[in-house]
Amino acid sequence: GQNIDQPTEMTATEGAIVQINCTYQTSGFNGLFWYQQHAGEAPTFLSYNVLDGLEEKGRFSSFLSRSKGYSYLLLKELQMKDSASYLCAVRDILSGGYQKVTFGIGTKLQVIP
Amino acid sequence: DAGVIQSPRHEVTEMGQEVTLRCKPISGHDYLFWYRQTMMRGLELLIYFNNNVPIDDSGMPEDRFSAKMPNASFSTLKIQPSEPRDSAVYFCASSYERGGLDEQFFGPGTRLTVL
């Protein structure tokens, strides 16, 4: 099975940088995803990491350390529209070769002026 | 493409009634997922299909829940009989794998309220 931990809430100031951490425990790790979900809407894909290191995509970056079971999502130059929940999701290889993606509870980020 | 389509968007029903949720995945996607989201438990995977075949239904809460995918463009999630604790937002998502990356595209969700 999987255990995914991330903070439930964070607050940051417009224009600042915020880092949202995610730790996980899994037996057959095969990739980590970050999704953004605005209130009342569906999750949308942000980033994907399968190897150690940093993946950068505009104002958003995601980091992975497989040996530590750790990832973070870095948001730069925060904008009010970044207020949303950020979901960490881990893909696992199950017995039989099938894959399963499990989502964390999500971190609700509030950006304040 | 129109994206993943779900219907209905909102459903209010009484305890004991049958509820059927519908999903049309993105054309060409070979994976389809059903999730349930609540404040307390977050986004939970109920079941997923690959090429219309159910692969993992370990997340289906109990026998009251069933899901089918008769063809590549349609899936249903049925709850019979429904209970108040089934109240949640139900999302359908689809994906296809390319080079290991298979991000999921979510539908708008069905908000279910069981009275």
XYZ file of C-alpha atoms in Angstrom:
228
model
C 0.000 0.000 0.000
C 0.918 3.662 0.006
C 1.139 6.429 2.569
C 1.281 10.010 1.263
C 1.709 13.002 3.559
C 1.422 16.680 2.722
C 0.430 19.710 4.803
C -3.285 20.392 4.801
C -3.069 24.175 4.538
C -0.543 26.895 3.694
C -0.712 30.652 3.305
C 1.662 32.772 1.234
C 1.883 36.330 -0.033
C 1.339 37.451 -3.605
C 4.677 37.714 -5.428
C 6.457 35.401 -2.993
C 7.740 31.824 -3.358
C 6.098 28.861 -1.660
C 7.227 25.235 -1.339
C 4.699 22.457 -0.805
C 6.227 19.233 0.474
C 5.083 15.665 -0.049
C 6.495 12.528 1.538
C 5.472 9.057 0.566
C 6.052 5.415 1.399
C 5.490 2.882 -1.331
C 6.724 -0.550 -2.353
C 6.858 -0.143 -6.138
C 7.415 3.533 -6.917
C 7.053 4.438 -10.564
C 6.476 8.176 -10.739
C 5.076 11.169 -8.868
C 2.550 13.710 -10.092
C 1.350 17.091 -8.905
C -2.140 18.289 -9.707
C -3.829 21.623 -9.076
C -7.477 21.795 -8.068
C -9.383 25.057 -7.760
C -12.398 25.047 -5.463
C -15.392 23.428 -7.118
C -13.392 22.289 -10.126
C -11.625 19.145 -11.307
C -7.910 18.469 -10.740
C -5.587 19.460 -13.581
C -2.108 18.078 -14.240
C 0.889 20.221 -13.285
C 4.027 18.096 -13.306
C 5.551 14.626 -13.399
C 8.796 13.290 -11.899
C 10.156 9.784 -12.162
C 13.910 10.430 -11.819
C 15.665 12.357 -9.063
C 16.008 16.045 -9.650
C 14.157 19.185 -10.525
C 11.649 19.644 -13.341
C 10.901 23.244 -14.203
C 7.860 24.506 -16.039
C 7.450 28.249 -16.008
C 6.654 29.509 -12.516
C 6.205 25.948 -11.246
C 8.965 23.445 -10.440
C 8.798 19.985 -8.949
C 11.590 18.107 -7.208
C 11.950 14.405 -6.440
C 14.263 12.375 -4.221
C 13.432 8.711 -4.600
C 15.825 7.587 -1.874
C 14.156 9.900 0.637
C 10.584 9.346 -0.564
C 10.249 13.105 -0.878
C 8.977 15.626 -3.382
C 8.157 19.293 -3.369
C 6.281 21.665 -5.606
C 7.765 25.149 -5.839
C 5.603 28.042 -6.948
C 7.361 31.304 -7.781
C 5.989 34.817 -8.260
C 2.749 33.816 -6.621
C -0.444 35.174 -8.094
C -3.891 35.333 -6.529
C -5.107 32.763 -9.057
C -2.658 30.238 -7.564
C -4.996 29.888 -4.581
C -6.048 26.258 -4.919
C -5.436 22.795 -3.542
C -2.301 21.005 -4.696
C -2.465 17.224 -4.817
C 0.571 14.969 -4.680
C -0.021 11.613 -6.384
C 2.228 8.556 -6.473
C 2.187 5.817 -9.101
C 2.904 2.334 -7.849
C 3.595 -0.909 -9.676
C 1.314 -3.615 -8.297
C 1.890 -7.341 -8.344
C 0.980 -8.559 -11.799
C 2.610 -5.529 -13.396
C -0.396 -3.240 -13.153
C -0.028 0.353 -12.047
C -2.023 2.366 -9.556
C -2.004 6.087 -8.813
C -2.815 7.164 -5.253
C -3.531 10.794 -4.354
C -2.613 12.608 -1.175
C -5.257 14.565 0.723
C -4.047 17.804 -0.890
C -2.579 21.084 0.392
C -4.919 24.054 0.322
C -2.872 27.124 -0.574
C -4.209 30.578 0.108
C -2.442 33.494 -1.561
C -2.983 36.808 0.206
C -2.280 40.325 -1.092
C -11.695 17.321 -28.188
C -14.373 18.201 -25.647
C -12.503 16.593 -22.789
C -13.944 14.054 -20.396
C -17.711 14.379 -20.188
C -19.719 13.432 -17.117
C -23.421 13.434 -16.445
C -25.314 14.448 -14.521
C -23.375 17.350 -12.992
C -25.555 17.345 -9.897
C -27.726 14.602 -8.459
C -29.934 14.771 -5.396
C -31.660 11.570 -4.393
C -33.193 9.878 -1.414
C -31.652 7.074 0.556
C -32.362 3.703 -0.995
C -32.665 4.949 -4.554
C -30.460 3.779 -7.400
C -27.980 6.282 -8.793
C -26.210 5.985 -12.142
C -23.296 8.227 -13.060
C -22.058 8.399 -16.632
C -18.719 9.159 -18.237
C -17.392 9.604 -21.757
C -13.573 9.548 -21.857
C -11.379 11.442 -24.275
C -11.243 9.667 -27.618
C -8.100 7.542 -27.946
C -7.503 7.214 -24.224
C -7.224 3.620 -23.088
C -7.443 4.123 -19.326
C -10.550 5.226 -17.436
C -10.715 5.965 -13.721
C -13.555 6.570 -11.272
C -12.774 8.613 -8.128
C -14.731 9.823 -5.149
C -13.735 13.023 -3.352
C -14.765 14.146 0.123
C -13.299 16.683 2.520
C -12.367 14.004 5.022
C -10.829 11.393 2.725
C -9.678 13.408 -0.266
C -9.585 11.856 -3.736
C -10.048 8.088 -3.582
C -9.675 5.738 -6.529
C -12.702 3.478 -6.799
C -11.916 1.483 -9.930
C -10.007 1.773 -13.174
C -10.273 0.178 -16.599
C -7.687 -0.477 -19.285
C -9.041 -1.110 -22.774
C -12.522 -1.503 -21.258
C -11.368 -4.234 -18.836
C -11.561 -3.579 -15.058
C -8.035 -3.786 -13.663
C -8.294 -2.735 -10.029
C -11.580 -2.440 -8.153
C -10.112 -2.678 -4.680
C -11.319 0.840 -3.936
C -14.980 0.058 -4.509
C -16.492 0.482 -1.032
C -18.898 -2.418 -1.075
C -21.285 -4.439 -3.177
C -23.639 -1.490 -3.496
C -21.167 0.006 -5.985
C -20.672 -1.364 -9.485
C -18.987 -0.028 -12.616
C -19.097 -1.031 -16.248
C -17.354 -0.023 -19.433
C -19.234 -1.618 -22.344
C -17.133 0.169 -24.969
C -14.209 2.563 -25.307
C -16.376 5.652 -25.210
C -18.706 5.041 -22.279
C -18.643 3.993 -18.630
C -21.134 3.955 -15.780
C -20.847 3.904 -12.006
C -23.930 2.653 -10.241
C -24.851 2.843 -6.570
C -27.752 0.665 -5.451
C -29.108 1.291 -2.886
C -27.654 4.718 -2.151
C -26.928 5.894 1.399
C -26.265 9.373 2.865
C -22.584 8.492 3.388
C -22.247 8.156 -0.397
C -22.640 11.928 -0.721
C -19.497 13.186 -2.445
C -18.145 14.474 -5.746
C -17.498 11.644 -8.177
C -14.865 12.250 -10.843
C -14.161 10.291 -13.971
C -10.723 10.614 -15.562
C -9.018 9.176 -18.612
C -5.432 8.834 -19.792
C -3.124 7.202 -22.270
C 0.473 6.258 -21.648
C 3.335 7.637 -23.682
C 6.922 7.108 -22.571
C 5.890 6.518 -18.988
C 3.928 9.755 -18.666
C 0.216 9.246 -18.362
C -1.305 12.281 -16.760
C -4.987 11.942 -16.101
C -7.581 14.262 -17.581
C -10.502 14.750 -15.243
C -14.117 15.389 -16.051
C -16.034 18.154 -14.254
C -17.417 15.721 -11.690
C -20.861 14.749 -10.456
C -21.895 16.200 -7.107
C -24.066 13.564 -5.438
C -26.251 14.308 -2.440
C -28.122 11.450 -0.807
C -30.775 12.603 1.638
